Amino acid sequence: MTKPAERISRRQVDKFEQRRKQLADAALQTLSELGYARTSLREIAQNSEFSHGVLHYYFRDKVELITYCVRQYKAHCVLRYDGIVADAEDPDALARDFADGLVDTLVGEALLHRLWYDLRSQSLFEESFRADVADIDESLERMIWRIVSRYAELSGNAPTCSSAMAYATFDGLFQQALLRHLAGSAIALDDLRAGARHLLSHVVCA
């Protein structure tokens, strides 16, 4: 049986984590608009309902807040694509839904994806980011591999590349589409949709 003191402690931990999530949600918009270098905890506080002191209480510094925000957002992305895998009944439908999902998230959440690439680039220079970025990258790689593996299974074939290569290929396609979309390209989205379906059909052996 759980002791009363343990129940209270667990409740306090849950409330603390819930508050961190609320603060992260409030911070994401400012972070995604300004990027890592131009954003401070004070800047985030000025653009939200929370004070600078409150942010500092729940997060040690900007690094912890940013990595928490991106980790939370990317975890949401992974769940979205896992739903596509779970619902897939044939390879063509999976390829279509996957490609459409990439386009939808690029259009609707372009600034949040830009923040992720900004953070990943910063990890080349700031060691404090590297462990979190590597962990997020690994979760995204596993997500892509579940897509590829399910497509191969539905096609009755096998993957032609490693998990790392599949992730690098699709991530590169998505990042280039994001750059072109933010630059105003009228065909970036169509190219992303077509490119994703093309790549998926070529990462399994016929």
C-alpha positions as a printed NumPy array, in Angstrom:
array([[  0.   ,   0.   ,   0.   ],
       [  1.278,   3.48 ,  -0.867],
       [  1.99 ,   5.607,   2.186],
       [  0.301,   9.055,   2.489],
       [  3.669,  10.835,   2.332],
       [  4.54 ,   8.991,  -0.903],
       [  1.181,   9.924,  -2.44 ],
       [  1.735,  13.584,  -1.576],
       [  5.269,  13.494,  -2.996],
       [  4.078,  11.883,  -6.226],
       [  1.298,  14.428,  -6.526],
       [  3.813,  17.249,  -6.111],
       [  6.056,  15.766,  -8.8  ],
       [  3.114,  15.419, -11.177],
       [  2.067,  19.031, -10.571],
       [  5.624,  20.221, -11.121],
       [  5.859,  18.349, -14.438],
       [  2.441,  19.586, -15.534],
       [  3.551,  23.155, -14.856],
       [  6.724,  22.617, -16.888],
       [  4.61 ,  21.427, -19.816],
       [  2.41 ,  24.525, -19.577],
       [  5.453,  26.79 , -19.549],
       [  6.98 ,  24.93 , -22.493],
       [  3.797,  25.336, -24.525],
       [  3.813,  29.058, -23.79 ],
       [  7.488,  29.365, -24.697],
       [  7.362,  27.443, -27.97 ],
       [  5.82 ,  30.254, -29.997],
       [  8.495,  32.771, -29.002],
       [ 11.271,  30.228, -29.48 ],
       [ 10.03 ,  29.177, -32.901],
       [  9.758,  32.785, -34.076],
       [ 13.117,  34.049, -32.787],
       [ 15.29 ,  30.924, -32.733],
       [ 17.873,  29.869, -30.194],
       [ 20.416,  32.693, -30.436],
       [ 17.911,  35.538, -30.182],
       [ 15.799,  34.095, -27.37 ],
       [ 16.405,  34.46 , -23.632],
       [ 14.257,  33.463, -20.663],
       [ 13.494,  37.144, -20.179],
       [ 12.371,  37.442, -23.806],
       [ 10.094,  34.435, -23.379],
       [  8.646,  35.908, -20.192],
       [  7.883,  39.194, -21.964],
       [  5.918,  37.305, -24.608],
       [  3.923,  35.107, -22.227],
       [  1.826,  35.384, -19.092],
       [  4.631,  33.989, -16.936],
       [  7.288,  35.998, -15.135],
       [ 11.021,  35.597, -15.593],
       [ 11.229,  34.309, -12.019],
       [  8.653,  31.593, -12.65 ],
       [ 10.522,  30.367, -15.71 ],
       [ 13.762,  30.259, -13.736],
       [ 12.1  ,  28.261, -10.974],
       [ 11.022,  25.475, -13.345],
       [ 14.003,  25.536, -15.715],
       [ 17.667,  26.064, -14.837],
       [ 18.412,  28.032, -17.981],
       [ 17.506,  28.592, -21.613],
       [ 19.181,  25.363, -22.702],
       [ 17.003,  23.231, -20.445],
       [ 13.822,  25.026, -21.512],
       [ 14.552,  24.789, -25.237],
       [ 15.491,  21.108, -25.144],
       [ 12.394,  20.351, -23.074],
       [ 10.186,  22.207, -25.572],
       [ 11.646,  20.474, -28.615],
       [ 11.608,  17.059, -26.955],
       [  7.927,  17.493, -26.074],
       [  7.019,  18.611, -29.584],
       [  8.974,  15.845, -31.327],
       [  7.388,  13.217, -29.06 ],
       [  4.023,  14.459, -30.308],
       [  5.226,  14.11 , -33.909],
       [  6.331,  10.528, -33.321],
       [  2.894,   9.574, -31.997],
       [  1.271,  11.089, -35.08 ],
       [  3.263,   8.902, -37.473],
       [  2.844,   5.837, -35.284],
       [ -0.885,   6.277, -35.86 ],
       [ -0.282,   6.182, -39.613],
       [  1.648,   2.917, -39.223],
       [ -1.059,   1.389, -37.055],
       [ -3.842,   2.276, -39.509],
       [ -2.025,   1.19 , -42.703],
       [ -3.594,  -1.707, -44.591],
       [ -1.712,  -1.561, -47.893],
       [  1.599,  -0.031, -49.063],
       [  0.077,   2.605, -51.338],
       [ -2.156,   3.948, -48.557],
       [  0.773,   4.025, -46.146],
       [  2.947,   5.92 , -48.633],
       [  0.148,   8.388, -49.34 ],
       [ -0.67 ,   9.035, -45.673],
       [  3.002,   9.344, -44.742],
       [  3.691,  11.839, -47.53 ],
       [  0.559,  13.828, -46.711],
       [  1.543,  13.833, -43.044],
       [  4.948,  15.296, -43.852],
       [  3.358,  18.044, -45.927],
       [  0.717,  18.826, -43.306],
       [  3.22 ,  19.191, -40.477],
       [  5.574,  21.267, -42.627],
       [  2.772,  23.689, -43.505],
       [  1.196,  23.861, -40.072],
       [  4.306,  23.773, -37.917],
       [  7.144,  25.077, -40.078],
       [  8.534,  27.374, -37.386],
       [  8.666,  24.567, -34.836],
       [ 10.601,  22.375, -37.263],
       [ 12.914,  25.321, -37.926],
       [ 13.546,  25.509, -34.172],
       [ 14.513,  21.821, -34.145],
       [ 17.029,  22.246, -36.948],
       [ 18.365,  25.348, -35.22 ],
       [ 18.864,  23.381, -32.007],
       [ 20.515,  20.514, -33.836],
       [ 22.93 ,  22.908, -35.547],
       [ 23.731,  24.565, -32.218],
       [ 24.657,  21.164, -30.786],
       [ 27.673,  21.178, -33.096],
       [ 29.004,  24.084, -31.039],
       [ 27.391,  23.66 , -27.609],
       [ 28.109,  20.4  , -25.815],
       [ 25.213,  20.963, -23.41 ],
       [ 22.774,  20.244, -26.256],
       [ 24.369,  17.124, -27.668],
       [ 22.937,  14.387, -25.462],
       [ 19.369,  15.683, -25.827],
       [ 19.707,  16.238, -29.562],
       [ 21.131,  12.74 , -30.02 ],
       [ 18.257,  11.266, -28.03 ],
       [ 15.641,  13.133, -30.067],
       [ 17.384,  12.145, -33.303],
       [ 17.31 ,   8.495, -32.256],
       [ 13.569,   8.653, -31.55 ],
       [ 12.962,  10.177, -34.984],
       [ 15.138,   7.541, -36.636],
       [ 13.13 ,   4.794, -34.959],
       [  9.922,   6.46 , -36.139],
       [ 11.096,   6.521, -39.766],
       [ 12.243,   2.92 , -39.501],
       [  8.786,   1.854, -38.32 ],
       [  7.343,   3.506, -41.425],
       [  9.888,   1.794, -43.695],
       [  9.514,  -1.594, -42.004],
       [  5.731,  -1.51 , -42.203],
       [  5.851,  -0.462, -45.854],
       [  8.221,  -3.34 , -46.583],
       [  5.977,  -5.756, -44.722],
       [  2.861,  -4.637, -46.589],
       [  4.767,  -4.86 , -49.888],
       [  6.027,  -8.345, -49.129],
       [  9.623,  -7.147, -49.471],
       [ 12.552,  -6.133, -47.279],
       [ 14.337,  -2.816, -46.633],
       [ 17.334,  -2.122, -48.858],
       [ 19.143,   0.174, -46.438],
       [ 19.94 ,   0.615, -42.77 ],
       [ 17.805,   2.507, -40.288],
       [ 20.375,   5.311, -40.143],
       [ 20.468,   5.682, -43.922],
       [ 16.677,   5.753, -44.184],
       [ 16.464,   8.475, -41.539],
       [ 19.215,  10.565, -43.125],
       [ 17.494,  10.344, -46.511],
       [ 14.013,  11.333, -45.354],
       [ 15.322,  13.965, -42.96 ],
       [ 17.348,  15.555, -45.743],
       [ 14.309,  15.599, -48.011],
       [ 12.192,  17.22 , -45.299],
       [ 14.794,  19.817, -44.331],
       [ 15.295,  20.893, -47.936],
       [ 11.524,  21.168, -48.393],
       [ 11.331,  23.285, -45.231],
       [ 14.052,  25.636, -46.468],
       [ 12.344,  26.038, -49.83 ],
       [  8.895,  26.474, -48.282],
       [ 10.122,  29.201, -45.925],
       [ 11.792,  30.878, -48.91 ],
       [  8.429,  31.008, -50.701],
       [  8.786,  28.156, -53.193],
       [  5.478,  27.332, -54.849],
       [  6.458,  23.729, -55.551],
       [  8.219,  22.761, -52.311],
       [  5.189,  20.976, -50.892],
       [  4.411,  19.031, -54.06 ],
       [  8.054,  18.039, -54.344],
       [  8.07 ,  16.858, -50.722],
       [  4.943,  14.767, -51.23 ],
       [  6.244,  13.198, -54.438],
       [  9.749,  12.755, -53.045],
       [  8.568,  10.976, -49.91 ],
       [  6.521,   8.473, -51.896],
       [  9.364,   7.944, -54.35 ],
       [ 11.919,   7.343, -51.603],
       [  9.648,   4.991, -49.707],
       [  9.209,   2.844, -52.791],
       [ 12.995,   2.666, -53.244],
       [ 14.054,   1.765, -49.703],
       [ 12.591,  -1.722, -50.085],
       [ 13.654,  -4.342, -52.584],
       [ 11.192,  -5.279, -55.305]])
